[in-house]
Amino acid sequence: MRKELVQPVSSVVAGSHVWIRLVRTITMGARATETTRELESTSVKYQIGGHAEKMWQRLKGILRCLVKQLEKGDINVVDLKKNIEYAASVLEAVYIDETRRLLDTEDELSDIQSDSVPLEVRDWLASTFTREMGIVKRRPEEKPKFRSIVHAVQAGIFVERMYRRTSSMVGLAYPAEVIVTFKIPVPNLITFAEALEVGYSKYKNPYHNLIHAADVTQTVHYIMIHTGIMHWLTELEILAMIFAAAIHDYEHTGTTNNFHIQTRSDVAILYNDRSVLENHHVSAAYRLMQEEEMNILANLTKDDWRELRSLVIEMVLSTDMSGHFQQIKTMRHTLQQAEGVDKAKAMSLILHAADISHPAKSWELHYRWTMALMEEFFRQGDKEAALGLQFSPLCDRKSTLVAQSQIGFIDFIVEPTFSLLTDSMEKIVMPLIEEASKSESPAFGTPGQNSLGAVSNAETQRRHNFKTTASDGGTHTENSLATVDLTSFKNNLMQIIQANKERWKELAEEEELVRNVDEQEKDQSRNSTDAQLQEETRSIQNESSQGSDGTTCPTRSIVLQVVTSDTSLSDESNSEKCTNSDPNQKDLTDAQQETQNTDPLNGEPIHCKKSEDIVKATEQKQALVHN
Ligand code: AMP
Ligand code: ZN
């Protein structure tokens, strides 16, 4: 018994008879009862089946059994203590095991490995949305009114009370509640928003610019209202959501984390290659607020400030796409549990979903955003080429399959995210709706005590106010729980996503046709060049092999063989003969000298200086012949 008690946790986990040992230990320490015998047999069964959920239940049963024995006073205290300690260590082991299982994203990755997904798209999905690093991977008229962020901030915080009372400062409408509730100094808010605008425009990115920030902020606001989740969140949390969305890509460089890591940029060094950009976005935005005139959070209490900061950090870091599959898996697991949903996790999911929400918007918008992102990726590809680096997935403007990548993106990333989002919102909001409808408060405005905390007075007031009146005294918009229609919200999103996917499918067919024509043209020009080269080589060979006495050299066939194998660029041997990243590629002046091909291992384009190599090989062989 002693020996079993002192077993290290790891061996307990690894051991194949954990449960039987635990039961034996307990029964030997206490007294073998019918209950524990029954436990013994079922525990082993569950362990063999590897059913974690049931194992937990069993363990609970064992502990209850111990409690019963304790109640009966039928137990030796020393043994009991040891047994409880042992049970605790087993619990810990199961917990570690379970956590490890949760961290494992193998399942999701195996879905991507479907043959229907082009290799390039698979590589991109794996390298962008997991932590797998296998692949090395303002125009004045465009300037949007960054005021839209200010508006979104206001709207997000005071969804139900928007525009009721206004301030005339700089022509903007400021609900008095903005000032009253958080005491955000309006001039600071304006200075801060302007500084954000400058930061978002710093690198003149086609995609990660201030319009994207405003778009994501507005989308977060939309999700909060239309799912009813705002009724679950406190005002501070709503502020955190809107604020996080507004700053989430601040000073984005237009290049990916992988690019920063590969080029060993200052930020990559600063943040040790971990969520490099996301760390910078939060840090730099908070640095702005160190300036007094931009400190919009100056009047928050110390506790509120800390809570908001903690939420903002968690949310923005969760926009690092390499954590996508992990985030989805953890949240799915949470939904299966009886316990309430962790607020920070739910909020992070909302921001993550908003960040990749353009496929859930009209085709015109979605198409524009996609093309803007592709252009940003291609610019990174141009930089990579200039630096002699391998192209990152989707960054080669000559060969990227845009439509195919979008189908993969929607299938594997967007749809599962929005499906999880709507499921999560349902789990959180449905009980609130039921609770509110039972209490029959006007339009379900009465606050319910949610599972994760008490409701403040301000909250009570906010939830009672279910009607929003426009400042112009016009239309009334209800944002109450009674108006929440999650089914429509979900169906609407899913329909748009599907329709967009169909559009990409049509374009993918065209893309495929164009690609085939390109390939054929390339093949044709390759064949004619090859034939020409072979002819040239033959004549050189003839001259040299005939020699002065006109006799034929017996090694001629070897030379031709070398030429032939070096010209068959599509065969597998090619990957050995061509360098993946050719730092000299820029020096090639004759475009015909460079042939692009795809690495059969990772789908990455590879560059072969075909004719140059052939000539070199021919020269080498000729040297051999002459020696
Ligand atoms: P963020 O960089 O914070 O804006 O996160 C959004 C990320 O999602 C982008 O950087 C891309 O990696 C990815 N993403 C968004 N839209 C698309 C799209 N249409 N196609 C491919 N990836 C996308
Ligand atoms: Zn973003």
XYZ file of C-alpha atoms and ligand atoms in Angstrom:
651
model
C 0.000 0.000 0.000
C 2.788 2.397 0.962
C 4.463 1.858 -2.355
C 1.337 2.783 -4.217
C 0.753 5.819 -2.100
C 4.130 7.315 -2.875
C 3.907 6.751 -6.586
C 4.729 9.872 -8.570
C 1.798 11.398 -10.344
C 3.266 10.756 -13.771
C 3.513 7.046 -13.156
C -0.021 7.078 -11.885
C -1.170 8.584 -15.147
C 0.948 6.319 -17.253
C 0.099 3.200 -15.266
C -2.544 1.027 -16.767
C -4.270 0.230 -13.503
C -4.661 3.596 -11.938
C -8.237 3.120 -10.970
C -7.923 -0.345 -9.594
C -4.935 0.797 -7.563
C -6.811 3.746 -6.243
C -9.732 1.617 -5.251
C -7.494 -0.984 -3.682
C -5.645 1.664 -1.756
C -8.835 3.088 -0.472
C -10.351 -0.248 0.371
C -7.226 -1.447 2.112
C -6.958 1.749 4.077
C -10.579 1.661 4.949
C -12.690 -1.453 4.841
C -13.714 -3.320 1.729
C -17.370 -2.687 1.326
C -19.807 -3.673 -1.352
C -19.731 -0.176 -2.709
C -15.997 -0.114 -3.197
C -16.020 -3.565 -4.786
C -18.555 -2.349 -7.237
C -16.425 0.718 -7.850
C -13.430 -1.459 -8.507
C -15.008 -3.253 -11.422
C -16.605 -0.238 -13.034
C -13.541 1.961 -12.558
C -11.399 -0.409 -14.531
C -13.978 -0.547 -17.245
C -14.038 3.212 -17.576
C -10.306 3.447 -17.479
C -9.970 0.978 -20.299
C -12.581 2.811 -22.285
C -10.656 6.019 -21.648
C -13.859 7.870 -20.914
C -12.574 10.926 -19.096
C -15.984 12.285 -18.240
C -17.050 9.062 -16.554
C -13.714 8.663 -14.821
C -14.308 11.994 -13.181
C -17.731 10.842 -12.068
C -16.292 7.621 -10.681
C -13.633 9.433 -8.770
C -16.295 11.610 -7.252
C -18.121 8.411 -6.272
C -15.049 7.036 -4.572
C -14.579 10.196 -2.600
C -18.217 10.170 -1.535
C -17.763 6.609 -0.386
C -14.878 7.749 1.753
C -17.019 10.482 3.226
C -19.686 7.922 4.130
C -17.154 5.760 5.892
C -15.911 8.822 7.663
C -19.413 9.644 8.779
C -19.782 6.159 10.162
C -16.578 6.683 12.093
C -15.420 3.414 10.620
C -11.957 4.447 9.555
C -8.396 4.955 10.714
C -7.533 8.667 10.456
C -3.932 8.205 9.264
C -4.992 5.856 6.484
C -7.836 8.108 5.576
C -5.520 11.091 5.249
C -3.142 9.160 3.028
C -5.949 7.897 0.891
C -7.365 11.325 0.405
C -3.932 12.638 -0.532
C -3.598 9.826 -2.996
C -6.995 10.531 -4.471
C -5.980 14.176 -4.804
C -2.851 13.215 -6.699
C -4.882 11.052 -9.039
C -7.275 13.922 -9.601
C -4.372 16.150 -10.411
C -3.018 13.574 -12.817
C -6.333 13.249 -14.605
C -6.539 17.012 -14.766
C -3.075 17.268 -16.319
C -3.979 14.549 -18.751
C -7.187 16.271 -19.685
C -5.424 19.611 -20.122
C -2.881 17.949 -22.371
C -5.706 16.464 -24.386
C -7.276 19.886 -24.720
C -4.032 21.380 -25.918
C -3.791 18.816 -28.637
C -5.082 20.189 -31.930
C -4.321 17.055 -33.928
C -8.004 16.343 -34.593
C -8.641 19.665 -36.239
C -5.474 19.438 -38.264
C -6.377 16.046 -39.590
C -9.532 17.561 -41.106
C -7.376 19.924 -43.087
C -5.369 17.040 -44.463
C -8.176 16.204 -46.827
C -7.165 15.690 -50.449
C -9.909 18.042 -51.548
C -7.931 20.941 -50.087
C -5.025 22.081 -52.264
C -1.628 21.564 -50.693
C -0.855 25.263 -50.664
C -4.092 26.031 -48.831
C -3.447 23.227 -46.332
C 0.004 24.591 -45.625
C -1.341 28.043 -45.130
C -4.108 26.860 -42.777
C -1.675 24.822 -40.699
C 0.956 27.515 -40.528
C -1.423 30.398 -39.832
C -4.050 28.953 -37.540
C -1.946 26.647 -35.370
C 1.283 27.085 -33.505
C 2.962 24.747 -35.948
C 5.887 26.612 -37.353
C 6.889 23.917 -39.798
C 6.797 26.263 -42.717
C 9.185 29.060 -42.737
C 7.395 30.884 -43.413
C -3.420 56.812 -46.449
C -4.866 57.616 -49.477
C -6.821 60.786 -48.475
C -10.044 59.525 -50.004
C -9.661 56.257 -48.140
C -9.291 57.916 -44.813
C -12.364 56.944 -42.941
C -13.799 58.899 -40.172
C -12.111 57.344 -37.237
C -14.937 58.948 -35.408
C -16.746 55.721 -36.222
C -14.651 54.146 -33.510
C -15.627 56.890 -31.133
C -19.208 56.217 -32.083
C -18.749 52.515 -31.601
C -17.233 53.132 -28.183
C -20.233 55.145 -27.241
C -22.636 52.733 -28.794
C -21.071 49.706 -27.201
C -21.173 51.143 -23.750
C -24.563 52.697 -23.919
C -26.456 50.615 -26.335
C -29.805 51.389 -24.840
C -29.270 54.995 -23.991
C -27.540 56.231 -27.059
C -28.066 59.782 -28.162
C -30.512 60.662 -25.444
C -28.499 63.566 -24.198
C -25.777 65.075 -26.264
C -22.752 67.226 -25.935
C -22.056 69.738 -28.683
C -18.273 69.266 -28.583
C -16.663 69.107 -31.988
C -19.988 68.329 -33.535
C -20.193 64.868 -32.041
C -22.989 63.432 -30.003
C -21.777 62.329 -26.613
C -24.234 60.551 -24.406
C -24.003 61.975 -20.946
C -23.713 58.451 -19.601
C -20.315 58.071 -21.262
C -19.060 60.834 -19.095
C -21.073 59.930 -16.042
C -20.408 56.190 -15.926
C -16.748 56.021 -16.758
C -15.907 59.668 -16.671
C -14.036 59.363 -19.951
C -12.691 62.841 -20.623
C -14.014 63.680 -24.074
C -10.960 65.703 -25.238
C -8.793 62.755 -24.230
C -11.024 60.415 -26.174
C -10.625 62.540 -29.285
C -6.839 62.859 -28.921
C -6.563 59.141 -28.299
C -8.745 58.248 -31.306
C -6.658 60.534 -33.509
C -3.451 58.916 -32.302
C -4.924 55.484 -33.035
C -5.742 56.714 -36.519
C -2.132 57.740 -37.059
C -0.847 54.393 -35.782
C -3.195 52.390 -37.996
C -2.023 54.390 -41.009
C 1.691 54.121 -40.246
C 2.445 51.287 -42.678
C -0.187 52.139 -45.308
C -1.528 48.610 -45.231
C -4.186 47.593 -47.727
C -5.958 45.472 -45.080
C -4.717 46.036 -41.547
C -5.616 49.687 -41.451
C -7.991 51.952 -39.592
C -10.964 50.827 -41.678
C -10.386 47.276 -40.501
C -10.225 48.511 -36.890
C -13.478 50.425 -37.291
C -15.067 47.469 -39.072
C -14.156 45.003 -36.327
C -15.298 47.443 -33.644
C -18.638 47.913 -35.339
C -19.008 44.161 -35.781
C -18.318 43.512 -32.109
C -20.994 46.074 -31.329
C -23.419 44.351 -33.708
C -22.768 40.947 -32.163
C -23.264 42.267 -28.646
C -26.630 43.756 -29.532
C -28.023 41.059 -31.799
C -27.067 38.089 -29.672
C -28.230 39.789 -26.490
C -24.858 39.071 -24.922
C -24.679 42.696 -23.803
C -27.249 41.781 -21.153
C -24.810 39.307 -19.702
C -21.875 41.699 -19.685
C -21.234 44.485 -17.236
C -20.643 47.987 -18.520
C -16.945 47.636 -17.817
C -16.853 44.454 -19.871
C -18.695 46.134 -22.735
C -16.185 48.954 -22.622
C -13.368 46.383 -22.636
C -14.871 44.688 -25.702
C -15.188 47.882 -27.694
C -11.818 49.180 -26.584
C -10.073 45.887 -27.393
C -11.642 45.839 -30.870
C -10.558 49.416 -31.521
C -6.918 48.811 -30.619
C -6.594 45.164 -31.660
C -4.374 45.773 -34.723
C -2.838 49.104 -33.721
C 0.395 49.802 -35.628
C 0.084 46.593 -37.623
C 3.093 46.341 -39.911
C 1.246 44.611 -42.760
C 3.376 41.545 -42.286
C 2.679 38.372 -40.347
C 4.102 37.162 -37.045
C 6.022 34.542 -38.980
C 7.625 37.223 -41.098
C 8.685 39.090 -37.956
C 10.144 35.908 -36.532
C 11.961 34.965 -39.737
C 13.421 38.415 -40.184
C 14.246 38.667 -36.465
C 12.552 42.043 -36.278
C 12.851 44.204 -33.168
C 9.338 43.314 -32.025
C 9.984 39.596 -32.505
C 13.071 39.921 -30.333
C 11.165 42.041 -27.812
C 8.333 39.540 -27.473
C 10.385 36.373 -27.850
C 8.512 35.267 -30.974
C 5.269 34.899 -29.002
C 2.184 36.620 -30.440
C 4.569 39.296 -31.612
C 2.135 41.673 -33.297
C -0.684 41.188 -30.813
C 1.614 41.975 -27.908
C 2.701 45.095 -29.722
C -0.868 46.217 -30.469
C -1.856 46.202 -26.793
C 1.403 47.482 -25.477
C 1.638 50.381 -27.912
C -1.999 51.390 -27.349
C -1.490 51.391 -23.593
C 1.682 53.376 -24.069
C -0.392 56.064 -25.784
C -2.557 56.321 -22.714
C 0.512 57.019 -20.597
C 0.271 60.504 -22.098
C -2.045 62.537 -19.955
C -3.985 64.042 -22.848
C -4.733 60.600 -24.244
C -5.535 58.859 -21.041
C -9.147 57.925 -21.594
C -9.138 55.598 -18.600
C -7.880 58.195 -16.153
C -11.022 58.165 -14.049
C -11.471 54.442 -13.685
C -10.985 53.068 -10.222
C -7.830 51.081 -9.703
C -9.775 47.834 -9.686
C -11.761 48.672 -12.804
C -8.590 49.742 -14.585
C -6.880 46.483 -13.749
C -9.887 44.389 -14.675
C -10.302 46.173 -17.979
C -6.610 45.798 -18.771
C -6.642 42.117 -17.995
C -9.654 41.547 -20.266
C -8.193 43.653 -23.072
C -4.874 41.811 -22.975
C -6.583 38.435 -23.058
C -8.890 39.417 -25.896
C -6.284 41.010 -28.134
C -3.772 38.217 -27.598
C -6.500 35.792 -28.584
C -6.644 37.413 -32.021
C -3.324 35.700 -32.747
C -4.539 33.263 -35.372
C -1.995 30.643 -34.386
C -4.148 29.987 -31.321
C -7.324 29.567 -33.377
C -7.805 25.797 -33.185
C -6.867 25.758 -29.540
C -9.336 28.503 -28.759
C -12.128 26.730 -30.611
C -11.406 23.438 -28.926
C -11.273 24.896 -25.426
C -14.522 26.778 -25.925
C -16.293 23.744 -27.378
C -15.201 21.787 -24.351
C -16.465 24.535 -22.034
C -19.868 24.426 -23.695
C -20.177 20.744 -22.904
C -19.708 21.389 -19.198
C -22.500 22.194 -16.823
C -20.681 25.223 -15.447
C -21.163 28.727 -16.774
C -19.002 30.101 -19.560
C -15.922 32.056 -18.597
C -16.507 35.692 -19.503
C -13.032 36.464 -20.809
C -13.196 33.387 -23.048
C -16.618 34.321 -24.414
C -15.483 37.885 -25.027
C -12.330 36.666 -26.761
C -14.421 34.508 -29.039
C -16.600 37.491 -29.972
C -13.540 39.550 -30.898
C -11.961 36.674 -32.788
C -15.181 36.118 -34.733
C -15.536 39.824 -35.520
C -11.926 39.835 -36.709
C -12.672 37.208 -39.358
C -16.232 38.286 -40.029
C -16.032 39.682 -43.548
C -16.965 36.307 -45.119
C -20.228 36.720 -43.207
C -20.946 40.030 -44.901
C -22.199 40.929 -48.359
C -20.192 39.563 -51.275
C -19.084 43.065 -52.318
C -17.598 43.764 -48.903
C -16.173 40.313 -48.446
C -14.549 40.339 -51.881
C -12.980 43.741 -51.275
C -11.614 42.742 -47.889
C -10.214 39.534 -49.302
C -8.494 41.298 -52.167
C -7.085 43.884 -49.774
C -5.692 41.104 -47.585
C -4.255 39.280 -50.582
C -2.518 42.447 -51.715
C -1.046 42.782 -48.226
C 0.118 39.160 -48.322
C 1.601 39.679 -51.792
C 3.503 42.742 -50.615
C 4.974 40.556 -47.900
C 5.817 38.026 -50.629
C 7.592 40.775 -52.573
C 9.632 41.567 -49.472
C 10.392 37.893 -48.953
C 11.605 37.574 -52.523
C 13.761 40.659 -52.129
C 15.282 39.193 -48.984
C 15.859 35.833 -50.624
C 13.391 34.177 -48.296
C 10.993 31.437 -49.175
C 7.478 32.696 -49.937
C 5.063 32.374 -47.044
C 1.837 30.609 -47.955
C -0.478 32.804 -50.049
C 2.219 35.431 -50.455
C 3.374 34.663 -53.983
C 1.395 36.949 -56.241
C 2.158 34.788 -59.269
C 0.854 31.496 -58.037
C -1.562 31.991 -55.134
C -4.933 30.335 -55.521
C -7.103 33.051 -54.032
C -10.504 31.441 -54.536
C -9.311 28.052 -53.304
C -7.802 29.618 -50.207
C -11.086 31.350 -49.445
C -13.020 28.110 -49.663
C -10.547 26.563 -47.220
C -10.714 29.610 -44.977
C -14.505 29.509 -44.866
C -14.741 25.731 -44.452
C -12.126 25.270 -41.787
C -11.974 28.581 -39.977
C -14.975 30.875 -40.496
C -17.882 28.421 -40.378
C -16.681 26.577 -37.270
C -15.986 29.895 -35.534
C -19.430 31.320 -36.204
C -21.115 28.070 -35.389
C -19.309 28.055 -32.049
C -20.110 31.705 -31.514
C -23.827 31.176 -31.967
C -23.791 28.028 -29.803
C -21.968 29.930 -27.062
C -24.331 32.857 -27.258
C -27.259 30.451 -27.020
C -25.881 28.769 -23.953
C -25.309 32.105 -22.247
C -28.300 34.119 -23.394
C -31.128 31.569 -23.449
C -31.212 31.227 -19.641
C -31.257 35.021 -19.367
C -34.204 35.200 -21.749
C -36.071 32.510 -19.849
C -35.333 34.114 -16.542
C -36.419 37.517 -17.805
C -39.606 36.207 -19.390
C -40.554 34.470 -16.121
C -40.194 37.655 -14.167
C -42.392 39.334 -16.808
C -40.538 42.550 -16.543
C -41.169 45.146 -19.233
C -39.532 43.714 -22.331
C -37.425 41.483 -20.148
C -35.525 44.423 -18.811
C -35.096 43.122 -15.282
C -31.582 42.153 -14.485
C -30.946 38.598 -13.587
C -28.193 37.494 -11.317
C -25.968 35.735 -13.785
C -23.845 32.820 -12.793
C -20.660 34.792 -12.838
C -21.323 37.760 -10.680
C -23.577 40.245 -9.064
C -25.268 43.019 -10.963
C -24.394 46.594 -10.158
C -26.888 49.411 -9.724
C -25.816 50.931 -12.993
C -26.345 47.552 -14.549
C -29.801 47.287 -13.101
C -30.662 50.638 -14.542
C -29.132 49.757 -17.905
C -31.101 46.590 -18.197
C -34.359 48.252 -17.225
C -33.883 50.741 -20.006
C -34.835 48.609 -22.884
C -35.603 51.321 -25.370
C -33.156 53.424 -27.260
C -34.198 56.809 -28.419
C -32.307 58.562 -31.154
C -31.044 62.004 -30.346
C -33.128 63.456 -33.121
C -36.149 62.176 -31.297
C -36.766 59.810 -34.176
C -37.078 56.076 -34.320
C -37.028 53.923 -31.256
C -34.812 50.918 -31.392
C -35.258 48.152 -28.960
C -32.209 46.301 -27.820
C -33.867 44.304 -25.109
C -33.658 40.594 -24.517
C -37.196 40.302 -25.842
C -36.049 41.339 -29.300
C -33.153 38.897 -29.412
C -33.663 36.286 -32.088
C -30.675 33.990 -32.027
C -32.066 31.645 -34.628
C -32.404 34.425 -37.196
C -28.993 35.738 -36.224
C -27.462 32.330 -36.854
C -29.401 31.516 -40.033
C -28.683 34.881 -41.519
C -24.947 34.579 -40.928
C -24.733 31.031 -42.156
C -26.696 31.849 -45.316
C -24.373 34.686 -46.214
C -21.286 32.601 -45.515
C -22.646 29.805 -47.723
C -23.543 32.206 -50.528
C -20.047 33.703 -50.416
C -18.526 30.252 -50.482
C -20.552 29.415 -53.598
C -19.227 32.548 -55.286
C -15.685 31.458 -54.490
C -16.418 28.016 -55.854
C -17.412 29.548 -59.185
C -14.273 31.619 -59.166
C -12.214 28.598 -58.178
C -13.324 26.851 -61.355
C -12.175 29.818 -63.396
C -8.979 29.916 -61.379
C -8.406 26.274 -62.192
C -9.004 26.889 -65.902
C -6.588 29.802 -65.957
C -4.054 27.743 -64.075
C -4.375 24.887 -66.567
C -3.978 27.222 -69.513
C -0.934 28.768 -67.834
C 0.512 25.356 -67.189
C -0.037 24.342 -70.791
C 1.560 27.520 -72.058
C 4.460 27.008 -69.712
C 4.813 23.411 -70.843
C 4.760 24.447 -74.459
C 7.333 27.157 -74.058
C 9.377 24.820 -71.855
C 9.249 22.102 -74.492
C 10.247 24.409 -77.282
C 13.079 25.868 -75.196
C 14.139 22.398 -74.202
C 14.081 21.202 -77.776
C 16.126 24.201 -78.808
C 18.589 23.589 -75.994
C 18.841 19.942 -76.737
C 19.512 20.790 -80.332
C 22.187 23.271 -79.334
C 23.707 20.799 -76.915
C 23.674 18.120 -79.564
C 25.510 20.303 -82.014
C 28.068 21.348 -79.361
C 28.418 17.723 -78.470
C 28.837 16.671 -82.026
C 31.548 19.203 -82.534
C 33.453 18.196 -79.426
C 32.957 14.449 -79.692
C 33.947 14.262 -83.310
C 37.252 15.828 -82.428
C 39.850 16.608 -84.979
C 39.818 13.127 -86.387
C 35.998 13.054 -86.691
C 35.458 10.013 -84.414
C 32.356 9.837 -82.153
C 32.807 10.185 -78.423
C 31.230 7.266 -76.505
C 30.087 9.531 -73.590
C 27.649 11.580 -75.691
C 24.626 9.731 -74.376
C 25.580 10.628 -70.787
C 25.535 14.321 -71.586
C 22.085 14.066 -73.094
C 20.845 12.165 -70.119
C 21.947 14.936 -67.794
C 20.269 17.490 -69.985
C 17.090 15.486 -70.115
C 16.768 14.908 -66.401
C 17.507 18.519 -65.616
C 14.829 19.702 -67.990
C 12.034 17.542 -66.616
C 11.054 20.074 -64.002
C 7.838 18.483 -62.974
C 9.284 15.211 -61.810
C 10.190 14.495 -58.219
C 13.911 14.607 -58.752
C 13.398 18.280 -59.317
C 13.116 19.070 -55.638
C 16.639 17.896 -55.124
C 18.037 19.804 -58.023
C 16.478 23.165 -57.340
C 17.141 25.332 -54.357
C 14.056 26.389 -52.466
C 15.203 29.881 -51.793
C 17.555 31.331 -54.235
C 19.099 34.546 -52.990
C 20.348 35.249 -56.501
C 16.974 35.157 -58.123
C 16.780 38.919 -58.312
C 19.944 38.902 -60.412
C 18.306 36.942 -63.155
C 17.619 39.361 -65.898
C 16.145 36.988 -68.385
C 12.721 35.986 -67.102
C 12.839 32.947 -69.333
C 15.771 31.672 -67.373
C 13.651 31.287 -64.297
C 11.047 28.612 -64.098
C 8.706 28.381 -61.189
C 7.686 25.082 -59.840
C 6.078 23.721 -56.717
C 7.913 21.809 -54.069
C 6.170 18.439 -53.907
C 6.731 18.342 -50.139
C 5.293 21.607 -48.985
C 3.641 23.170 -51.998
C 6.001 26.113 -51.842
C 7.053 27.575 -55.142
C 10.660 26.835 -55.935
C 12.894 28.564 -58.395
C 15.045 26.756 -60.873
C 17.372 28.451 -63.243
C 16.633 25.834 -65.825
C 18.705 26.734 -68.844
C 21.585 27.996 -66.727
C 21.735 24.692 -64.876
C 21.559 22.734 -68.092
C 24.371 24.679 -69.654
C 26.435 24.273 -66.481
C 25.805 20.542 -66.399
C 26.686 20.285 -70.074
C 29.915 22.160 -69.512
C 30.835 19.902 -66.627
C 30.199 16.827 -68.689
C 32.175 18.234 -71.570
C 35.054 18.845 -69.226
C 34.757 15.217 -68.199
C 34.723 14.093 -71.802
C 37.819 16.069 -72.626
C 39.725 14.878 -69.596
P -5.991 40.093 -37.701
O -4.641 39.969 -38.319
O -5.994 40.367 -36.245
O -6.879 41.027 -38.452
O -6.636 38.647 -37.811
C -7.304 38.268 -38.949
C -6.489 37.247 -39.685
O -7.385 36.317 -40.250
C -5.692 37.797 -40.842
O -4.438 38.262 -40.461
C -5.604 36.589 -41.736
O -4.570 35.732 -41.305
C -6.913 35.887 -41.480
N -7.907 36.245 -42.488
C -8.886 37.163 -42.409
N -9.590 37.199 -43.542
C -9.053 36.295 -44.359
C -9.322 35.859 -45.677
N -10.327 36.342 -46.404
N -8.529 34.917 -46.185
C -7.532 34.405 -45.492
N -7.228 34.757 -44.246
C -7.970 35.684 -43.679
Zn -7.766 42.330 -37.126
